[in-house]
Amino acid sequence: METFNIPATPLLMKEFLRQMGGTAVIDGGLATELELHGADLNDPLWSAKCLLTSPHLIRSVHLDYLEAGADIIITASYQATIQGFEAKGFSREQSENLLTKSVDIALEARRMYYERCSKSSSGGTGDDRILKNGPILVAASVGSYGAYLADGSEYSGCYGEAMTVNALKEFHRRRVQVLAEAGPDIIAFETVPNKIEAQAFAELLDEEHIKIPAWLTFNSKDGVNVVSGDSLLQCASIAESCKQVVAVGINCTPPRFIHDLILAIKKVTTKPIVIYPNSGERYDADRKEWVENTGVSDEDFVSYVNKWCEIGASLVGGCCRTTPNTIKAIYRALSDRSPAAPGQKSKTAT
């Protein structure tokens, strides 16, 4: 089965969405699922630790999300940085190889999924996996500088007055180059907490002539601004003005804020809007853990999805604390909303 590469132009992302019937499903939380599979993520590398210790678990989680209906899977590189690996004693070459490995694992999971789809077409499997024809995209995750700090500052955007756009570009430059060269379909700049980091990413894409398209997603804790207090409209405008950015949106933000944030983004962009909130649970930066029972159920989460799409979202999934069950419910909600496009007829394996 052929892959689907998107040249870095917004029109081609819109063509991908047309093939998908107007909407596409992104996967859900990675770390939560890795922990359920037995991984210990109490480490500054967080989910990227599994690139070192248990890559098979990452591949397994990618497959779980594909079989839950995801059209886009995001690599385990959110908290993977060259600087972070070097702090663990790895060489520059080893660190770059680990970044590449994050993409390789996702590409391997996609290949395995396609094989399962092919086998299922000739004989049933007797389970409830979602096996469908059509393109699957691999998105290479680039977390913010705050994620590297591993102190919760991606949820505040407070990097100190000494931090500049140029310093952020130099921090991310080689990481972005390596991930782009690894062969993903798109780069996902995620949980961007402030305007200077958005500007740094946009300038990097241009300066390095990155051929892989990208999306930029911001996070918010008040439903109005990004978490640093910077204007969401100004941040989204930066993404809108960058030709390599093919979608813009929100991730790792409580579902109750998403409606108003979509409407705000629509004021300044014509690009597809990507939305993948967290479960609504509160993150305790001091304890470095999510506070249980502060979020919404899968049923409540999915109840928002059709409304988000009605007002402008085109790519929808989940972030922290969402699961394959969440993504399967999103997939079914979107499947019920509109007929599948040609080549996107899907089925539950029987």
Coordinates of C-alpha atoms in Angstrom, one line a residue:
M1 CA 0.0 0.0 0.0
E2 CA 1.4 3.4 -1.0
T3 CA 2.3 6.1 1.5
F4 CA 1.1 9.7 1.1
N5 CA 3.7 12.4 1.3
I6 CA 2.5 16.0 1.6
P7 CA 4.6 18.6 -0.2
A8 CA 5.0 21.7 2.0
T9 CA 1.9 23.6 0.8
P10 CA -1.4 24.1 2.5
L11 CA -3.3 23.1 -0.7
L12 CA -1.8 19.6 -0.4
M13 CA -2.9 19.1 3.2
K14 CA -6.4 20.1 2.0
E15 CA -6.1 17.5 -0.7
F16 CA -5.2 14.9 1.9
L17 CA -8.3 15.9 3.9
R18 CA -10.4 15.7 0.8
Q19 CA -9.3 12.1 0.3
M20 CA -10.2 11.4 4.0
G21 CA -13.7 12.7 3.5
G22 CA -13.0 16.1 5.1
T23 CA -11.7 15.1 8.5
A24 CA -8.8 13.0 9.8
V25 CA -8.2 11.3 13.1
I26 CA -4.9 11.8 15.1
D27 CA -3.7 9.3 17.7
G28 CA -3.9 9.9 21.5
G29 CA -1.7 10.0 24.5
L30 CA 1.6 8.0 24.2
A31 CA 3.0 8.1 27.7
T32 CA -0.2 6.9 29.4
E33 CA -0.3 3.8 27.1
L34 CA 3.4 3.1 27.5
E35 CA 3.0 3.1 31.3
L36 CA 0.0 0.7 30.9
H37 CA 2.4 -1.6 28.9
G38 CA 4.8 -1.6 31.9
A39 CA 7.2 1.3 31.0
D40 CA 8.7 3.4 33.8
L41 CA 8.8 7.0 32.5
N42 CA 10.0 8.7 35.6
D43 CA 12.8 10.3 33.8
P44 CA 13.7 13.7 32.2
L45 CA 13.3 12.0 28.8
W46 CA 9.8 10.9 29.6
S47 CA 8.3 8.8 26.8
A48 CA 11.5 9.2 24.8
K49 CA 13.1 6.9 27.4
C50 CA 11.5 4.0 25.7
L51 CA 13.6 4.7 22.6
L52 CA 16.4 3.4 24.7
T53 CA 14.8 0.7 26.8
S54 CA 11.8 -0.7 25.0
P55 CA 11.2 0.5 21.4
H56 CA 8.9 -2.5 20.9
L57 CA 6.4 -0.9 23.3
I58 CA 6.3 2.3 21.3
R59 CA 5.6 0.3 18.1
S60 CA 2.9 -1.6 19.9
V61 CA 1.2 1.6 21.0
H62 CA 1.4 3.1 17.5
L63 CA -0.4 -0.1 16.2
D64 CA -3.0 0.1 19.0
Y65 CA -3.9 3.6 17.7
L66 CA -3.9 2.7 14.1
E67 CA -6.2 -0.2 14.9
A68 CA -8.4 2.3 16.8
G69 CA -8.9 4.3 13.6
A70 CA -6.1 6.9 13.7
D71 CA -5.1 8.3 10.3
I72 CA -2.0 10.1 11.8
I73 CA 0.4 8.7 14.3
I74 CA 2.9 10.9 16.2
T75 CA 6.4 9.8 17.0
A76 CA 7.9 9.3 20.5
S77 CA 10.2 12.3 20.1
Y78 CA 8.3 15.0 21.9
Q79 CA 10.8 15.1 24.8
A80 CA 13.7 13.6 22.7
T81 CA 16.4 16.2 22.2
I82 CA 20.1 16.0 21.3
Q83 CA 20.9 18.0 24.5
G84 CA 18.8 15.6 26.6
F85 CA 20.4 12.5 25.3
E86 CA 23.9 14.0 25.6
A87 CA 23.1 14.8 29.3
K88 CA 22.6 11.0 29.6
G89 CA 26.1 10.4 28.3
F90 CA 25.3 9.7 24.7
S91 CA 27.4 11.0 21.9
R92 CA 26.1 13.5 19.3
E93 CA 25.9 10.7 16.7
Q94 CA 24.1 8.3 19.1
S95 CA 21.6 11.1 20.0
E96 CA 20.8 11.8 16.4
N97 CA 20.3 8.1 15.7
L98 CA 17.8 7.9 18.5
L99 CA 15.8 10.8 16.9
T100 CA 15.9 8.9 13.6
K101 CA 14.8 5.8 15.5
S102 CA 11.6 7.4 16.7
V103 CA 10.5 7.9 13.1
D104 CA 11.7 4.5 12.0
I105 CA 9.5 2.9 14.7
A106 CA 6.4 4.7 13.5
L107 CA 7.1 3.9 9.9
E108 CA 7.5 0.2 10.9
A109 CA 4.2 0.3 12.7
R110 CA 2.5 1.7 9.6
R111 CA 4.0 -1.0 7.5
M112 CA 2.8 -3.7 9.9
Y113 CA -0.7 -2.1 10.0
Y114 CA -0.9 -2.2 6.2
E115 CA 0.1 -5.9 6.2
R116 CA -2.7 -6.6 8.7
C117 CA -5.2 -4.8 6.6
S118 CA -4.1 -6.8 3.5
K119 CA -4.4 -10.1 5.5
S120 CA -7.8 -9.2 6.9
S121 CA -9.2 -8.5 3.4
S122 CA -8.8 -12.2 2.6
G123 CA -9.7 -13.7 6.0
G124 CA -11.4 -12.5 9.2
T125 CA -9.7 -12.0 12.5
G126 CA -12.7 -12.1 14.9
D127 CA -11.9 -8.9 16.8
D128 CA -12.9 -5.3 16.8
R129 CA -9.8 -3.7 15.2
I130 CA -10.5 -1.0 12.7
L131 CA -8.7 -1.9 9.4
K132 CA -9.1 0.6 6.6
N133 CA -7.7 1.5 3.2
G134 CA -6.2 4.9 2.7
P135 CA -3.2 7.0 3.6
I136 CA -1.6 6.9 7.1
L137 CA 0.6 9.8 8.0
V138 CA 3.6 9.7 10.3
A139 CA 4.1 13.0 12.2
A140 CA 7.5 13.6 13.8
S141 CA 7.0 15.3 17.1
V142 CA 9.0 18.3 18.2
G143 CA 8.2 19.3 21.7
S144 CA 8.9 22.8 23.1
Y145 CA 12.1 23.9 24.9
G146 CA 10.0 23.7 28.1
A147 CA 9.5 19.9 27.5
Y148 CA 13.3 19.5 27.4
L149 CA 13.6 21.3 30.7
A150 CA 11.2 18.6 32.2
D151 CA 10.0 21.1 34.8
G152 CA 6.5 21.7 33.5
S153 CA 7.4 25.0 31.8
E154 CA 5.7 23.9 28.6
Y155 CA 2.6 24.5 30.6
S156 CA 3.7 28.1 31.6
G157 CA 5.8 29.3 28.7
C158 CA 8.0 31.1 31.1
Y159 CA 11.6 30.6 29.8
G160 CA 13.1 33.7 31.5
E161 CA 13.9 37.1 30.0
A162 CA 17.3 35.8 28.7
M163 CA 15.7 33.4 26.3
T164 CA 15.5 34.7 22.7
V165 CA 14.2 33.6 19.3
N166 CA 17.8 33.0 18.2
A167 CA 18.7 30.9 21.2
L168 CA 15.6 28.7 20.6
K169 CA 16.4 28.3 17.0
E170 CA 19.9 27.0 17.9
F171 CA 18.4 24.7 20.5
H172 CA 16.0 23.1 18.0
R173 CA 18.0 23.4 14.7
R174 CA 19.8 20.1 14.4
R175 CA 16.9 18.2 16.0
V176 CA 14.5 19.4 13.3
Q177 CA 17.0 18.7 10.6
V178 CA 17.5 15.1 11.8
L179 CA 13.8 14.4 12.1
A180 CA 13.1 15.9 8.7
E181 CA 15.8 13.7 7.1
A182 CA 14.3 10.6 8.8
G183 CA 11.4 10.5 6.4
P184 CA 8.2 11.4 8.2
D185 CA 5.2 12.8 6.3
I186 CA 4.9 15.9 8.5
I187 CA 6.6 17.6 11.5
A188 CA 4.4 18.3 14.5
F189 CA 5.6 21.2 16.5
E190 CA 3.5 20.6 19.7
T191 CA 2.5 22.3 22.9
V192 CA 4.1 25.6 21.8
P193 CA 3.6 27.8 24.9
N194 CA 4.7 31.3 23.7
K195 CA 5.1 33.6 20.8
I196 CA 8.9 33.5 20.7
E197 CA 9.0 29.7 20.2
A198 CA 6.4 29.9 17.5
Q199 CA 8.6 32.5 15.7
A200 CA 11.7 30.3 16.2
F201 CA 10.0 27.3 14.6
A202 CA 8.7 29.3 11.7
E203 CA 12.1 30.9 11.0
L204 CA 13.9 27.5 11.3
L205 CA 11.6 25.9 8.7
D206 CA 12.4 28.8 6.3
E207 CA 16.2 29.1 7.1
E208 CA 16.8 25.3 6.7
H209 CA 14.6 25.0 3.6
I210 CA 12.8 22.1 5.3
K211 CA 11.0 20.2 2.6
I212 CA 8.7 18.3 5.0
P213 CA 5.5 20.2 5.9
A214 CA 4.6 21.0 9.5
W215 CA 1.8 21.9 11.8
L216 CA 2.1 24.2 14.9
T217 CA -0.2 23.6 17.9
F218 CA -0.4 25.7 20.9
N219 CA -1.7 25.1 24.4
S220 CA -3.9 27.3 26.6
K221 CA -5.1 27.3 30.2
D222 CA -7.7 30.0 30.0
G223 CA -9.4 29.4 26.6
V224 CA -8.2 32.8 25.4
N225 CA -4.4 33.1 25.2
V226 CA -1.6 30.6 25.0
V227 CA -0.3 29.5 28.4
S228 CA 2.4 32.2 28.6
G229 CA -0.3 34.9 28.3
D230 CA 0.8 35.7 24.7
S231 CA -2.0 36.4 22.3
L232 CA -3.2 33.2 20.5
L233 CA -4.2 35.4 17.5
Q234 CA -0.6 36.6 17.3
C235 CA 0.8 33.1 17.6
A236 CA -1.6 31.6 15.1
S237 CA -0.7 34.5 12.7
I238 CA 2.9 33.4 12.8
A239 CA 1.9 29.9 11.7
E240 CA -0.4 31.4 9.0
S241 CA 2.4 33.4 7.5
C242 CA 4.8 30.5 7.3
K243 CA 4.4 28.7 4.0
Q244 CA 5.8 25.3 5.3
V245 CA 3.1 25.2 8.0
V246 CA 0.1 23.4 6.5
A247 CA -2.1 23.3 9.6
V248 CA -2.4 25.2 12.9
G249 CA -4.3 24.5 16.1
I250 CA -4.3 23.5 19.8
N251 CA -3.1 20.5 21.7
C252 CA -2.8 19.4 25.4
T253 CA -5.5 21.8 26.5
P254 CA -8.8 20.9 28.4
P255 CA -11.7 20.1 26.0
R256 CA -13.9 22.8 27.6
F257 CA -11.7 25.5 26.1
I258 CA -11.5 24.1 22.5
H259 CA -14.6 25.6 21.0
D260 CA -13.7 29.2 21.7
L261 CA -10.0 28.6 20.7
I262 CA -11.1 27.2 17.3
L263 CA -13.2 30.3 16.6
A264 CA -10.3 32.5 17.6
I265 CA -7.9 30.7 15.3
K266 CA -10.3 30.9 12.4
K267 CA -10.0 34.7 12.5
V268 CA -6.4 34.7 11.4
T269 CA -5.9 31.5 9.4
T270 CA -7.2 29.8 6.3
K271 CA -5.2 26.7 6.9
P272 CA -6.8 23.5 8.3
I273 CA -7.3 23.5 12.0
V274 CA -5.8 20.7 14.1
I275 CA -7.2 19.9 17.5
Y276 CA -6.0 17.3 20.0
P277 CA -6.8 18.2 23.6
N278 CA -5.8 16.3 26.8
S279 CA -8.4 14.6 28.9
G280 CA -9.0 17.7 30.9
E281 CA -7.0 16.5 33.9
R282 CA -4.8 18.9 35.8
Y283 CA -1.0 18.4 35.6
D284 CA 0.9 18.9 38.9
A285 CA 4.3 20.2 37.7
D286 CA 5.8 19.8 41.2
R287 CA 4.9 16.1 41.5
K288 CA 5.3 15.6 37.7
E289 CA 2.0 13.7 37.4
W290 CA -1.5 14.1 36.3
V291 CA -4.1 14.6 39.0
E292 CA -6.6 11.8 38.5
N293 CA -10.4 12.3 38.4
T294 CA -10.0 15.9 37.3
G295 CA -10.8 15.3 33.7
V296 CA -13.7 14.2 31.5
S297 CA -14.8 10.7 30.4
D298 CA -14.3 9.4 26.9
E299 CA -18.1 9.9 26.3
D300 CA -18.0 13.5 27.3
F301 CA -14.8 14.1 25.4
V302 CA -16.2 12.7 22.2
S303 CA -19.5 14.6 22.7
Y304 CA -17.5 17.7 21.7
V305 CA -16.0 16.3 18.5
N306 CA -18.8 16.9 16.0
K307 CA -19.2 20.5 17.2
W308 CA -15.5 21.2 16.9
C309 CA -15.7 19.9 13.3
E310 CA -18.8 21.9 12.5
I311 CA -17.1 25.1 13.5
G312 CA -13.8 24.5 11.7
A313 CA -11.6 21.6 13.0
S314 CA -10.4 19.2 10.3
L315 CA -7.9 17.1 12.2
V316 CA -8.9 15.8 15.6
G317 CA -7.4 13.4 18.2
G318 CA -6.2 13.3 21.8
C319 CA -3.2 14.3 23.8
C320 CA -2.2 13.4 27.4
R321 CA -4.3 10.9 29.2
T322 CA -6.4 10.0 26.2
T323 CA -6.3 6.3 25.1
P324 CA -7.1 4.1 22.1
N325 CA -10.6 3.9 23.3
T326 CA -10.9 7.7 23.1
I327 CA -9.5 7.6 19.5
K328 CA -11.8 4.8 18.5
A329 CA -14.8 6.8 19.8
I330 CA -13.6 9.9 17.8
Y331 CA -13.2 7.7 14.7
R332 CA -16.7 6.4 15.0
A333 CA -18.2 9.8 15.7
L334 CA -16.5 11.2 12.6
S335 CA -17.5 8.2 10.5
D336 CA -21.1 8.7 11.5
R337 CA -20.9 12.4 10.7
S338 CA -19.9 12.1 7.0
P339 CA -19.6 9.3 4.4
A340 CA -16.2 8.0 3.7
A341 CA -14.3 9.3 0.8
P342 CA -13.3 7.0 -2.1
G343 CA -10.6 4.7 -0.9
Q344 CA -11.5 5.3 2.7
K345 CA -14.1 2.6 3.1
S346 CA -13.3 1.1 6.5
K347 CA -14.4 -1.9 8.4
T348 CA -14.1 -3.6 11.7
A349 CA -12.3 -6.9 11.3
T350 CA -14.7 -9.8 11.7

